[in-house]
Coordinates of C-alpha atoms and ligand atoms in Angstrom, one line a residue:
Chain A
M843 CA 20.2 -22.0 4.0
V844 CA 19.8 -21.9 0.3
R845 CA 18.4 -25.2 -1.0
L846 CA 20.0 -25.7 -4.4
S847 CA 17.1 -27.4 -6.1
K848 CA 17.1 -28.3 -9.7
E849 CA 15.2 -25.1 -10.4
N850 CA 17.6 -22.9 -8.5
G851 CA 20.5 -24.4 -10.4
L852 CA 18.7 -23.8 -13.7
N853 CA 18.0 -20.3 -12.7
C854 CA 21.7 -19.7 -12.0
V855 CA 22.6 -21.0 -15.4
L856 CA 20.1 -18.8 -17.0
A857 CA 21.2 -15.7 -15.2
L858 CA 24.8 -16.4 -16.1
A859 CA 24.0 -17.1 -19.8
L860 CA 22.1 -13.8 -20.1
L861 CA 25.0 -12.0 -18.4
A862 CA 27.5 -13.6 -20.7
A863 CA 25.6 -12.9 -23.9
P864 CA 26.7 -9.3 -24.5
F865 CA 30.3 -10.1 -23.7
V866 CA 30.3 -13.0 -26.1
A867 CA 28.7 -10.7 -28.7
T868 CA 31.5 -8.2 -28.2
A869 CA 34.1 -10.9 -28.6
L870 CA 32.5 -12.0 -31.8
D871 CA 32.2 -8.4 -32.9
E872 CA 28.4 -8.7 -33.2
P873 CA 27.2 -5.6 -31.4
F874 CA 23.6 -6.2 -32.6
Y875 CA 23.4 -9.1 -30.2
I876 CA 24.1 -6.8 -27.3
T877 CA 21.0 -5.0 -28.2
L878 CA 19.1 -8.2 -28.4
A879 CA 20.3 -9.3 -24.9
T880 CA 19.3 -5.9 -23.6
R881 CA 15.9 -6.3 -25.1
V882 CA 15.6 -9.7 -23.4
A883 CA 16.6 -8.3 -20.0
I884 CA 14.2 -5.4 -20.3
L885 CA 11.2 -7.3 -21.6
A886 CA 11.8 -10.0 -19.0
I887 CA 11.3 -7.3 -16.4
A888 CA 7.9 -6.7 -17.8
G889 CA 7.2 -10.4 -17.7
V890 CA 8.4 -10.6 -14.0
G891 CA 5.8 -7.9 -13.3
L892 CA 3.0 -9.7 -15.0
N893 CA 4.1 -13.0 -13.5
L894 CA 3.4 -11.7 -10.0
A895 CA -0.2 -11.0 -10.9
L896 CA -0.7 -13.9 -13.3
G897 CA 1.5 -16.6 -11.8
L898 CA 1.2 -16.1 -8.1
G899 CA -2.2 -14.4 -8.0
G900 CA -3.9 -16.0 -11.0
L901 CA -4.9 -12.6 -12.2
V902 CA -4.9 -12.9 -16.0
S903 CA -4.4 -9.3 -16.9
F904 CA -4.6 -8.6 -20.6
G905 CA -3.9 -4.9 -20.0
H906 CA -0.3 -4.8 -18.9
A907 CA 0.7 -2.9 -22.0
A908 CA -1.0 0.1 -20.3
F909 CA 1.6 0.0 -17.6
F910 CA 4.5 -0.8 -20.0
G911 CA 3.5 2.2 -22.1
L912 CA 2.9 4.5 -19.2
G913 CA 6.5 3.7 -18.1
G914 CA 7.7 4.4 -21.6
Y915 CA 5.8 7.7 -21.9
A916 CA 7.1 8.8 -18.5
A917 CA 10.6 8.4 -19.9
G918 CA 9.7 10.0 -23.2
I919 CA 7.8 12.9 -21.9
L920 CA 10.2 13.8 -19.1
A921 CA 13.2 13.6 -21.4
S922 CA 11.6 15.5 -24.3
H923 CA 10.7 18.4 -22.0
A924 CA 14.2 18.4 -20.6
L925 CA 15.9 18.2 -24.0
N926 CA 13.7 21.0 -25.4
Y927 CA 14.1 23.2 -22.3
E928 CA 10.3 23.3 -22.1
P929 CA 8.8 23.1 -18.6
I930 CA 6.0 20.6 -18.3
L931 CA 4.1 23.0 -16.2
S932 CA 4.8 26.7 -15.8
S933 CA 1.9 27.7 -13.5
P934 CA 1.0 27.5 -10.7
F935 CA 4.6 26.3 -10.2
E936 CA 7.3 25.4 -12.6
L937 CA 7.8 21.7 -13.3
N938 CA 10.7 20.7 -15.5
G939 CA 11.5 17.6 -17.4
T940 CA 14.5 15.5 -16.6
T941 CA 16.9 13.2 -18.2
Q942 CA 17.8 11.5 -14.9
M943 CA 16.9 7.9 -15.1
L944 CA 16.4 7.6 -11.4
V945 CA 13.8 10.4 -11.4
I946 CA 12.2 9.0 -14.6
W947 CA 11.9 5.5 -13.0
F948 CA 10.4 7.0 -9.9
V949 CA 7.8 8.9 -12.0
A950 CA 7.1 5.7 -14.0
L951 CA 6.5 3.7 -10.8
L952 CA 4.3 6.4 -9.4
V953 CA 2.1 7.0 -12.4
S954 CA 1.7 3.3 -13.2
G955 CA 1.0 2.5 -9.6
L956 CA -1.8 5.1 -9.5
A957 CA -3.2 3.9 -12.8
A958 CA -3.1 0.3 -11.5
L959 CA -4.8 1.3 -8.3
L960 CA -7.7 2.8 -10.3
I961 CA -7.9 0.0 -13.0
G962 CA -7.5 -2.7 -10.4
F963 CA -10.1 -1.2 -8.1
F964 CA -12.7 -1.7 -10.8
S965 CA -11.5 -4.8 -12.7
L966 CA -10.7 -6.9 -9.6
R967 CA -14.4 -7.0 -8.8
T968 CA -14.7 -9.3 -11.6
S969 CA -12.9 -12.6 -12.4
G970 CA -12.2 -15.0 -15.2
V971 CA -13.0 -13.8 -18.7
Y972 CA -14.6 -10.6 -17.4
F973 CA -11.3 -9.6 -15.8
I974 CA -9.4 -10.3 -19.0
M975 CA -11.9 -8.1 -21.0
I976 CA -12.0 -5.3 -18.5
T977 CA -8.2 -5.0 -18.2
L978 CA -8.0 -5.1 -22.0
A979 CA -10.7 -2.3 -22.2
F980 CA -8.8 -0.1 -19.8
A981 CA -5.6 -0.5 -21.7
Q982 CA -7.3 0.2 -25.0
M983 CA -8.7 3.5 -23.5
I984 CA -5.2 4.6 -22.7
Y985 CA -4.0 3.5 -26.1
Y986 CA -6.6 5.6 -27.9
F987 CA -5.9 8.5 -25.7
A988 CA -2.2 8.4 -26.6
I989 CA -3.0 8.1 -30.3
S990 CA -5.3 11.1 -30.3
W991 CA -3.2 13.4 -28.0
P992 CA -1.1 15.4 -30.4
A993 CA 1.2 17.0 -27.8
Y994 CA 3.5 14.0 -27.6
G995 CA 3.5 12.8 -31.1
G996 CA 0.1 11.1 -31.2
E997 CA 0.3 8.1 -33.5
D998 CA 3.8 8.9 -34.6
G999 CA 5.3 8.6 -31.2
L1000 CA 8.0 10.5 -29.6
S1001 CA 11.8 10.4 -30.0
I1002 CA 14.4 10.8 -27.3
Y1003 CA 17.5 12.1 -28.9
V1004 CA 20.0 10.9 -26.4
R1005 CA 19.7 8.2 -23.8
N1006 CA 18.8 9.4 -20.3
V1007 CA 21.5 9.6 -17.7
L1008 CA 22.4 7.6 -14.6
P1009 CA 25.2 9.0 -12.4
G1010 CA 28.4 7.1 -12.8
V1011 CA 27.3 5.1 -15.8
N1012 CA 27.8 5.8 -19.5
T1013 CA 24.4 4.9 -20.7
M1014 CA 25.2 5.3 -24.3
D1015 CA 27.7 2.4 -24.0
P1016 CA 25.7 -0.7 -25.0
I1017 CA 27.2 -3.0 -22.4
S1018 CA 26.8 -0.4 -19.6
F1019 CA 23.1 0.0 -20.6
F1020 CA 22.7 -3.8 -20.7
M1021 CA 24.1 -4.0 -17.2
I1022 CA 21.6 -1.5 -15.9
A1023 CA 18.8 -3.6 -17.3
F1024 CA 20.4 -6.8 -16.1
V1025 CA 20.9 -5.6 -12.5
L1026 CA 17.3 -4.3 -12.4
L1027 CA 16.1 -7.6 -13.7
M1028 CA 17.9 -9.5 -11.0
L1029 CA 16.6 -7.1 -8.4
V1030 CA 12.9 -7.5 -9.5
I1031 CA 13.4 -11.3 -9.6
L1032 CA 14.8 -11.2 -6.1
F1033 CA 11.9 -9.1 -5.0
S1034 CA 9.4 -11.5 -6.5
S1035 CA 11.0 -14.4 -4.8
M1036 CA 10.8 -12.7 -1.4
I1037 CA 7.2 -11.8 -2.0
K1038 CA 6.5 -15.4 -3.0
N1039 CA 7.8 -16.7 0.3
S1040 CA 6.4 -14.0 2.5
R1041 CA 3.2 -13.7 4.4
F1042 CA 1.8 -11.6 1.6
G1043 CA 2.8 -14.2 -0.9
A1044 CA 1.1 -16.9 1.1
A1045 CA -2.1 -15.0 1.1
L1046 CA -1.8 -14.2 -2.6
Q1047 CA -1.2 -17.8 -3.6
A1048 CA -4.1 -18.9 -1.4
A1049 CA -6.3 -16.3 -3.1
R1050 CA -5.4 -18.0 -6.4
Q1051 CA -6.1 -21.5 -5.1
N1052 CA -9.2 -20.8 -3.2
D1053 CA -10.3 -17.3 -2.2
E1054 CA -13.2 -18.7 -0.2
R1055 CA -10.7 -20.3 2.1
L1056 CA -8.6 -17.1 2.4
A1057 CA -11.7 -15.1 3.4
T1058 CA -12.8 -17.8 5.8
V1059 CA -9.5 -17.4 7.8
G1060 CA -10.2 -13.6 7.9
I1061 CA -8.1 -12.2 5.1
H1062 CA -9.8 -10.0 2.4
P1063 CA -8.8 -11.4 -1.0
F1064 CA -9.5 -8.0 -2.6
G1065 CA -6.9 -6.0 -0.8
I1066 CA -4.3 -8.7 -1.4
R1067 CA -5.1 -8.8 -5.1
L1068 CA -5.2 -5.0 -5.5
T1069 CA -1.9 -4.6 -3.9
T1070 CA -0.4 -7.3 -6.1
F1071 CA -1.9 -5.7 -9.2
V1072 CA -0.3 -2.4 -8.3
I1073 CA 3.2 -3.9 -7.6
S1074 CA 2.9 -5.9 -10.8
A1075 CA 2.1 -2.8 -12.8
M1076 CA 4.9 -0.8 -11.3
I1077 CA 7.5 -3.5 -12.3
T1078 CA 6.1 -3.6 -15.8
A1079 CA 6.3 0.2 -16.0
L1080 CA 10.0 0.1 -15.0
S1081 CA 10.5 -2.2 -18.0
G1082 CA 8.6 0.3 -20.2
A1083 CA 10.9 3.2 -19.1
L1084 CA 14.0 1.1 -19.9
F1085 CA 12.5 0.0 -23.2
A1086 CA 11.9 3.6 -24.2
D1087 CA 15.5 4.4 -23.4
L1088 CA 16.8 1.4 -25.3
N1089 CA 15.0 2.4 -28.5
R1090 CA 15.2 6.1 -27.7
F1091 CA 11.6 6.2 -28.9
V1092 CA 8.1 5.8 -27.5
S1093 CA 5.0 5.2 -29.4
P1094 CA 1.5 4.0 -28.8
D1095 CA 2.6 0.6 -29.9
M1096 CA 3.9 0.1 -26.4
L1097 CA 0.3 0.5 -25.2
A1098 CA -1.3 -1.7 -27.8
W1099 CA -3.1 -4.9 -27.0
H1100 CA -0.5 -7.0 -28.8
M1101 CA 2.1 -5.8 -26.4
S1102 CA -0.1 -7.1 -23.5
G1103 CA -0.3 -10.3 -25.4
E1104 CA 3.5 -10.4 -25.9
I1105 CA 4.1 -9.9 -22.2
M1106 CA 1.7 -12.7 -21.5
V1107 CA 3.4 -15.0 -23.9
F1108 CA 6.8 -14.4 -22.1
V1109 CA 5.2 -15.6 -18.9
I1110 CA 3.3 -18.6 -20.4
L1111 CA 6.2 -19.7 -22.6
G1112 CA 8.7 -19.6 -19.7
G1113 CA 6.4 -21.1 -17.1
V1114 CA 3.6 -19.4 -15.2
G1115 CA 4.6 -18.6 -11.6
R1116 CA 8.2 -19.6 -12.1
L1117 CA 10.8 -17.0 -11.0
F1118 CA 12.9 -17.2 -14.2
G1119 CA 10.0 -18.1 -16.5
P1120 CA 9.8 -14.6 -18.0
V1121 CA 13.5 -14.6 -18.7
V1122 CA 13.3 -17.8 -20.7
G1123 CA 10.0 -16.6 -22.2
A1124 CA 11.4 -13.3 -23.4
A1125 CA 14.6 -14.8 -24.6
L1126 CA 12.7 -17.5 -26.7
F1127 CA 10.3 -14.9 -28.0
I1128 CA 13.1 -12.6 -29.2
L1129 CA 15.1 -15.5 -30.6
I1130 CA 12.1 -16.7 -32.6
E1131 CA 11.3 -13.2 -33.7
S1132 CA 14.8 -12.5 -34.9
V1133 CA 15.5 -15.8 -36.5
F1134 CA 12.2 -16.5 -38.1
G1135 CA 11.3 -12.8 -38.5
G1136 CA 14.1 -12.6 -41.0
I1137 CA 13.0 -15.7 -42.9
S1138 CA 9.3 -15.4 -42.9
E1139 CA 6.7 -12.7 -42.4
Y1140 CA 4.7 -15.3 -40.7
W1141 CA 7.0 -15.8 -37.7
M1142 CA 4.0 -15.1 -35.4
F1143 CA 2.5 -18.3 -36.8
Y1144 CA 5.5 -20.3 -35.7
L1145 CA 5.5 -18.6 -32.3
G1146 CA 1.8 -19.6 -32.1
L1147 CA 2.8 -23.2 -32.8
V1148 CA 5.4 -23.2 -30.0
L1149 CA 2.9 -21.6 -27.6
L1150 CA 0.3 -24.2 -28.5
G1151 CA 2.8 -26.9 -27.8
V1152 CA 3.7 -25.4 -24.4
V1153 CA 0.1 -25.0 -23.4
L1154 CA -0.8 -28.5 -24.5
Y1155 CA 2.3 -30.5 -23.5
A1156 CA 4.3 -28.5 -21.0
R1157 CA 2.0 -26.7 -18.6
G1158 CA 4.9 -25.5 -16.5
G1159 CA 6.4 -23.8 -19.6
V1160 CA 10.1 -24.3 -20.4
I1161 CA 11.1 -24.0 -16.8
G1162 CA 8.6 -26.7 -15.8
F1163 CA 9.8 -28.9 -18.6
L1164 CA 13.4 -28.6 -17.5
A1165 CA 13.1 -28.4 -13.8
G1166 CA 10.0 -30.4 -13.2
K1167 CA 6.8 -29.5 -11.3
E1168 CA 7.0 -26.8 -8.7
K1169 CA 7.0 -28.0 -5.1
H1170 CA 5.5 -26.1 -2.2
D1171 CA 6.7 -26.4 1.3
Chain B
M824 CA -25.7 -26.0 30.0
T825 CA -27.8 -23.2 28.6
D826 CA -28.0 -20.5 31.2
Q827 CA -30.8 -18.4 29.8
A828 CA -29.7 -15.4 31.8
T829 CA -26.4 -15.1 29.9
Q830 CA -26.4 -13.4 26.5
P831 CA -26.3 -15.6 23.5
V832 CA -23.1 -15.6 21.5
L833 CA -25.1 -16.0 18.3
E834 CA -28.7 -14.9 17.8
I835 CA -30.6 -15.4 14.6
S836 CA -34.0 -13.7 14.4
E837 CA -36.7 -14.1 11.7
L838 CA -34.3 -15.0 9.0
Y839 CA -35.6 -15.5 5.5
K840 CA -33.9 -16.5 2.3
S841 CA -35.4 -17.7 -1.0
F842 CA -33.9 -19.0 -4.2
G843 CA -36.6 -18.1 -6.7
A844 CA -39.7 -19.9 -5.4
L845 CA -37.7 -22.1 -3.0
K846 CA -37.8 -20.9 0.6
A847 CA -34.4 -22.2 1.8
T848 CA -34.7 -20.2 5.1
D849 CA -38.2 -19.6 6.2
G850 CA -38.4 -17.5 9.4
V851 CA -35.6 -19.1 11.3
N852 CA -35.0 -18.1 15.0
L853 CA -32.0 -19.7 16.6
T854 CA -29.6 -19.0 19.5
L855 CA -26.2 -20.3 20.5
Y856 CA -25.2 -19.8 24.1
P857 CA -21.7 -19.9 25.7
G858 CA -20.5 -23.4 26.4
E859 CA -23.1 -25.2 24.4
I860 CA -23.2 -27.4 21.4
H861 CA -26.3 -26.7 19.5
A862 CA -26.9 -29.3 16.8
L863 CA -28.9 -28.4 13.7
I864 CA -30.4 -31.5 12.0
G865 CA -32.8 -32.0 9.2
P866 CA -33.3 -33.9 5.9
N867 CA -31.2 -33.2 2.8
G868 CA -32.1 -29.9 1.3
A869 CA -33.7 -28.6 4.5
G870 CA -31.5 -25.4 4.3
K871 CA -28.9 -26.2 6.9
S872 CA -25.9 -25.2 4.8
T873 CA -27.7 -22.2 3.5
L874 CA -28.2 -21.0 7.1
I875 CA -24.5 -21.5 7.8
R876 CA -23.6 -19.6 4.7
Q877 CA -25.8 -16.7 5.8
I878 CA -24.1 -16.6 9.2
S879 CA -20.7 -16.8 7.7
G880 CA -21.5 -14.0 5.3
E881 CA -21.3 -15.9 2.1
Y882 CA -25.0 -15.4 1.3
P883 CA -27.0 -12.3 2.2
P884 CA -30.3 -13.1 3.8
D885 CA -33.5 -11.6 2.3
S886 CA -34.5 -10.3 5.7
G887 CA -34.0 -10.9 9.4
T888 CA -31.0 -10.3 11.6
I889 CA -28.0 -12.2 12.7
R890 CA -26.3 -10.9 15.8
F891 CA -22.9 -12.1 17.0
L892 CA -21.5 -11.1 20.4
G893 CA -24.2 -8.4 20.4
Q894 CA -23.2 -7.0 17.0
D895 CA -25.5 -7.0 13.9
L896 CA -23.5 -8.7 11.2
A897 CA -25.5 -7.2 8.3
G898 CA -23.2 -5.8 5.6
L899 CA -20.1 -7.6 6.8
G900 CA -18.3 -9.9 4.5
V901 CA -16.9 -13.4 5.1
A902 CA -13.4 -12.1 6.1
D903 CA -14.8 -9.5 8.5
R904 CA -16.9 -12.1 10.2
A905 CA -14.0 -14.5 10.5
Q906 CA -12.0 -11.7 12.1
L907 CA -14.8 -11.1 14.6
G908 CA -14.5 -14.7 15.7
L909 CA -16.6 -17.0 13.5
G910 CA -14.7 -20.2 12.8
R911 CA -16.3 -22.2 10.1
T912 CA -15.8 -25.5 8.4
F913 CA -17.3 -26.5 5.1
Q914 CA -19.5 -29.5 4.2
V915 CA -17.3 -30.0 1.2
S916 CA -13.7 -29.3 2.2
S917 CA -12.5 -26.0 1.0
L918 CA -8.7 -25.8 1.2
A919 CA -5.7 -24.3 -0.6
L920 CA -5.0 -27.6 -2.4
E921 CA -1.5 -26.9 -3.6
F922 CA -0.3 -25.9 -0.2
S923 CA 0.7 -28.5 2.3
A924 CA -1.4 -29.2 5.4
L925 CA 1.0 -27.1 7.4
R926 CA 0.9 -24.1 5.1
N927 CA -2.9 -24.2 5.1
V928 CA -3.0 -23.9 8.8
M929 CA -0.2 -21.3 8.7
L930 CA -2.5 -19.2 6.7
A931 CA -5.0 -19.2 9.5
V932 CA -2.3 -18.5 12.2
Q933 CA -1.0 -15.7 10.0
A934 CA -4.5 -14.2 9.7
K935 CA -4.8 -14.4 13.5
S936 CA -1.4 -13.0 14.3
G937 CA -1.2 -9.7 12.6
S938 CA -0.9 -8.3 9.1
S939 CA -0.6 -10.2 5.9
F940 CA 1.0 -7.1 4.3
R941 CA 4.5 -8.3 5.1
F942 CA 6.6 -8.7 2.0
F943 CA 10.0 -9.9 3.0
K944 CA 10.3 -12.4 5.8
P945 CA 9.9 -15.9 4.6
V946 CA 7.0 -17.6 6.3
M947 CA 8.8 -20.9 6.6
K948 CA 11.4 -19.1 8.8
D949 CA 8.7 -17.6 11.0
R950 CA 8.8 -19.9 14.0
D951 CA 5.6 -18.4 15.4
L952 CA 3.7 -19.4 12.3
V953 CA 5.3 -22.8 11.8
D954 CA 5.1 -23.9 15.4
G955 CA 1.6 -22.4 15.9
A956 CA 0.3 -24.3 12.9
M957 CA 2.1 -27.5 13.9
K958 CA 0.4 -27.3 17.3
M959 CA -3.0 -27.2 15.6
L960 CA -2.2 -30.1 13.4
E961 CA -1.2 -32.1 16.5
K962 CA -4.5 -31.4 18.1
V963 CA -6.3 -33.0 15.2
G964 CA -3.7 -35.7 14.8
L965 CA -2.4 -34.6 11.4
Q966 CA 1.2 -33.8 12.5
D967 CA 2.7 -36.7 10.5
R968 CA 1.0 -35.4 7.4
A969 CA 2.1 -31.8 7.8
H970 CA 4.1 -31.6 4.6
I971 CA 1.7 -33.4 2.3
P972 CA -0.2 -31.1 -0.2
A973 CA -3.8 -30.8 0.8
A974 CA -4.7 -32.2 -2.7
E975 CA -3.0 -35.5 -1.7
L976 CA -4.7 -35.9 1.7
S977 CA -7.4 -38.4 2.1
H978 CA -11.0 -37.3 2.4
G979 CA -11.0 -37.8 6.2
E980 CA -7.7 -36.0 6.6
R981 CA -9.0 -33.0 4.7
R982 CA -12.0 -32.9 7.2
Q983 CA -9.5 -32.9 10.1
L984 CA -7.5 -30.2 8.4
E985 CA -10.6 -28.0 8.1
I986 CA -11.0 -28.4 11.8
A987 CA -7.4 -27.5 12.5
L988 CA -7.8 -24.3 10.4
A989 CA -10.9 -23.3 12.3
L990 CA -9.1 -24.0 15.6
A991 CA -6.1 -21.9 14.6
L992 CA -8.5 -18.9 14.3
K993 CA -9.2 -19.2 18.0
P994 CA -12.9 -18.4 17.2
K995 CA -15.5 -17.2 19.6
A996 CA -18.0 -19.6 18.0
F997 CA -17.6 -22.6 15.7
L998 CA -19.9 -23.2 12.7
L999 CA -19.3 -26.8 11.7
D1000 CA -21.1 -28.1 8.6
E1001 CA -21.2 -31.9 8.7
P1002 CA -17.7 -32.4 10.1
M1003 CA -18.2 -36.2 10.3
A1004 CA -19.3 -36.5 6.7
G1005 CA -17.4 -39.4 5.1
M1006 CA -15.1 -39.9 8.2
G1007 CA -15.9 -43.5 8.7
P1008 CA -17.0 -45.0 12.1
E1009 CA -13.5 -44.8 13.7
G1010 CA -12.9 -41.2 12.6
S1011 CA -16.4 -40.1 13.7
K1012 CA -15.8 -41.6 17.1
T1013 CA -12.5 -39.8 17.6
L1014 CA -13.9 -36.5 16.3
T1015 CA -16.9 -36.8 18.5
G1016 CA -14.6 -37.1 21.5
F1017 CA -12.6 -34.1 20.3
L1018 CA -15.6 -31.8 19.6
G1019 CA -17.0 -32.6 23.1
G1020 CA -13.9 -31.0 24.6
L1021 CA -14.1 -28.1 22.3
R1022 CA -17.3 -26.6 23.7
D1023 CA -15.3 -25.1 26.6
Q1024 CA -13.2 -23.2 24.1
A1025 CA -16.2 -21.8 22.2
P1026 CA -19.8 -22.8 21.6
I1027 CA -20.5 -24.9 18.5
L1028 CA -23.3 -24.7 16.0
L1029 CA -23.1 -28.3 14.6
V1030 CA -24.8 -29.4 11.5
E1031 CA -24.6 -33.1 11.4
H1032 CA -26.4 -36.2 10.0
D1033 CA -24.6 -38.6 12.2
M1034 CA -27.3 -39.1 14.9
D1035 CA -24.9 -41.0 17.3
A1036 CA -22.6 -38.0 17.3
V1037 CA -25.5 -35.6 17.6
F1038 CA -27.1 -37.4 20.6
A1039 CA -23.7 -37.8 22.2
L1040 CA -22.6 -34.2 21.8
A1041 CA -25.6 -31.8 21.7
D1042 CA -26.9 -29.8 24.6
R1043 CA -29.7 -28.6 22.4
I1044 CA -31.0 -29.7 19.0
S1045 CA -33.0 -27.8 16.4
V1046 CA -34.7 -29.6 13.6
L1047 CA -34.9 -27.8 10.3
V1048 CA -37.4 -29.0 7.7
Y1049 CA -38.1 -27.0 4.5
G1050 CA -36.3 -24.0 5.9
R1051 CA -38.3 -23.9 9.1
V1052 CA -37.2 -24.8 12.6
V1053 CA -39.9 -27.3 13.5
A1054 CA -38.6 -28.1 17.0
T1055 CA -35.8 -27.0 19.4
G1056 CA -35.0 -28.8 22.6
T1057 CA -32.8 -31.0 24.6
V1058 CA -31.7 -34.4 23.3
D1059 CA -34.5 -36.1 25.3
E1060 CA -37.1 -33.6 24.1
I1061 CA -36.2 -34.1 20.5
R1062 CA -36.1 -37.9 20.8
G1063 CA -39.6 -37.8 22.3
N1064 CA -41.0 -35.2 19.9
R1065 CA -43.7 -36.8 17.6
I1066 CA -43.5 -34.2 14.8
V1067 CA -39.7 -34.6 14.7
R1068 CA -40.0 -38.4 14.5
E1069 CA -42.4 -38.2 11.7
A1070 CA -40.7 -35.5 9.8
Y1071 CA -37.2 -36.5 10.2
L1072 CA -36.1 -39.3 12.5
G1073 CA -38.6 -41.8 11.0
E1074 CA -38.6 -45.2 12.5
E1075 CA -34.9 -45.2 13.4
T1076 CA -35.4 -44.1 17.0
S1077 CA -38.2 -45.4 19.1
Ligands
ATP1814 N1 -27.0 -20.9 -4.4 C1 -28.2 -21.6 -4.5 N2 -29.0 -21.4 -5.6 C2 -30.2 -22.0 -5.7 N3 -30.6 -22.9 -4.8 C3 -29.8 -23.2 -3.7 C4 -28.6 -22.6 -3.6 N4 -28.0 -23.1 -2.4 C5 -28.9 -24.0 -2.0 N5 -30.0 -24.1 -2.7 C6 -31.1 -24.9 -2.5 O1 -31.6 -24.6 -1.2 C7 -32.0 -25.8 -0.5 C8 -31.3 -26.0 0.7 O2 -30.0 -26.4 0.4 P1 -28.9 -26.6 1.6 O3 -27.6 -26.9 0.9 O4 -28.9 -25.5 2.5 O5 -29.4 -27.9 2.3 P2 -28.8 -28.8 3.4 O6 -29.8 -28.8 4.5 O7 -27.5 -28.3 3.8 O8 -28.8 -30.2 2.8 P3 -27.7 -31.4 2.9 O9 -28.0 -32.1 4.2 O10 -27.9 -32.2 1.7 O11 -26.4 -30.7 3.0 C9 -31.8 -26.9 -1.5 O12 -33.0 -27.2 -2.2 C10 -30.8 -26.4 -2.5 O13 -30.9 -26.9 -3.8
MG1815 MG1 -25.6 -29.0 3.7

């Protein structure tokens, strides 16, 4: 039985509003807003990924740009090889690029998952500020690697000339591409909600509240956290792959520390640990960016003010403000 | 109660642990036999909790061994030792405060009943978890408070919840660090009766300041002073021990 709590109701409204946005934009003949709505949906996915680690697990990763960027580069590299008819590898076996989104997503998940396994293995031995710094350091390593590696554009980035393909969908059609992002967003939110209510989620939330208690009942907090970190990274990488396709461009900016900060802002603004928090957070961020960004170069300053307000006066973010404090069973 | 022919469940030999110059555990030898309640008493700062922490795996000892069910525990972490069957409660309650009492206990039932790496089935629809946890809450008399967040429980209720969590693990030995602390006279009496029945389930190493409870429950008592066990014996032996009366019991008992 679905309990239609205030928060569930709000979530439905938010989902419908986001879904309606590109159609309203079309009706108003403002195609630019379709792109904005698509950006929101895609970036929200990155936030949903981080929210799993940050919100449920209390793992304040300041390095999620690494996974976002890896997803982006997976798309960019595979597509550029396919479009240039250059194999990625020719010996010992031939490995070709691809423009199939499904394959690209799979590679993005795989690569980011492995990277998160490695990064998490080392950084999850620390906590608090040390964890924040170590995840940042790992992400910066990958960032500098991308900048200094000329094969894929280095600092200049890498263009994808046509959007990658998905069977049965015209990905160059803005609304169709929006729908891909929207459906994936709903799926990752559904997945997060299942995790939250599952045995795994119970252990994860207990690890955040009191890891001594979790260990005392016989569950290793480390394994739970590492698994979470990997899943969280994979979701964020999926977002990165879509983001690359949206812009048809990948650059080291996707890997930079301010991208990590941006993803974290989505989560905090919307409400840490709330299912639809990243959706609201990403939407607000992009609204502020596009409204104030046009008026003032200092839009980040206004964003900072909003963020300060949220942290000081609305600890549950916008969702917490609208739907009240979260209730556990 | 203590049949010396049987193997001890828990056997601590020559255990040492210092914090800087402070010898918190100074050559401790201690055993816990099946079916017994072994009380560990001693003044504040004697090193009782430090000893419990070394058994549970929270602190590594400097030297010495701890064997549990014949196995050397060296190198095993807190979670490993819990899985082996050490059920521990804390002197200061340690709970998942946002979770309800029920969900706290469900965590222990979950740990005991298979993998935590299940991602889809909602725990609240898992009858085995919910019913199993409810049964434990009933045992400690908290069933009416099942859905209250641990943070909103009274001090005494949190102590009871800690016991329910330890019970849910179906441990092979209990390590209870001052379970009566702050329970009030009524609560202490009820808990004393309850713990008395628990020894048949698993032996208990009981750290406790409440002497009425200790004398009522213990099969053996060890007295810890400045990290050393100064005496071990039955209730009558400890009551009659001159060193113990001077070092710890003072004038209270005559
Ligand atoms: N992590 C630590 N670092 C430094 N000193 C510690 C640490 N833990 C305990 N101690 C010291 O070790 C000594 C023993 O402490 P412990 O908590 O084991 O005493 P206790 O017998 O449990 O006392 P109480 O009856 O007050 O609970 C105390 O002097 C305490 O200050
Ligand atoms: Mg103590």
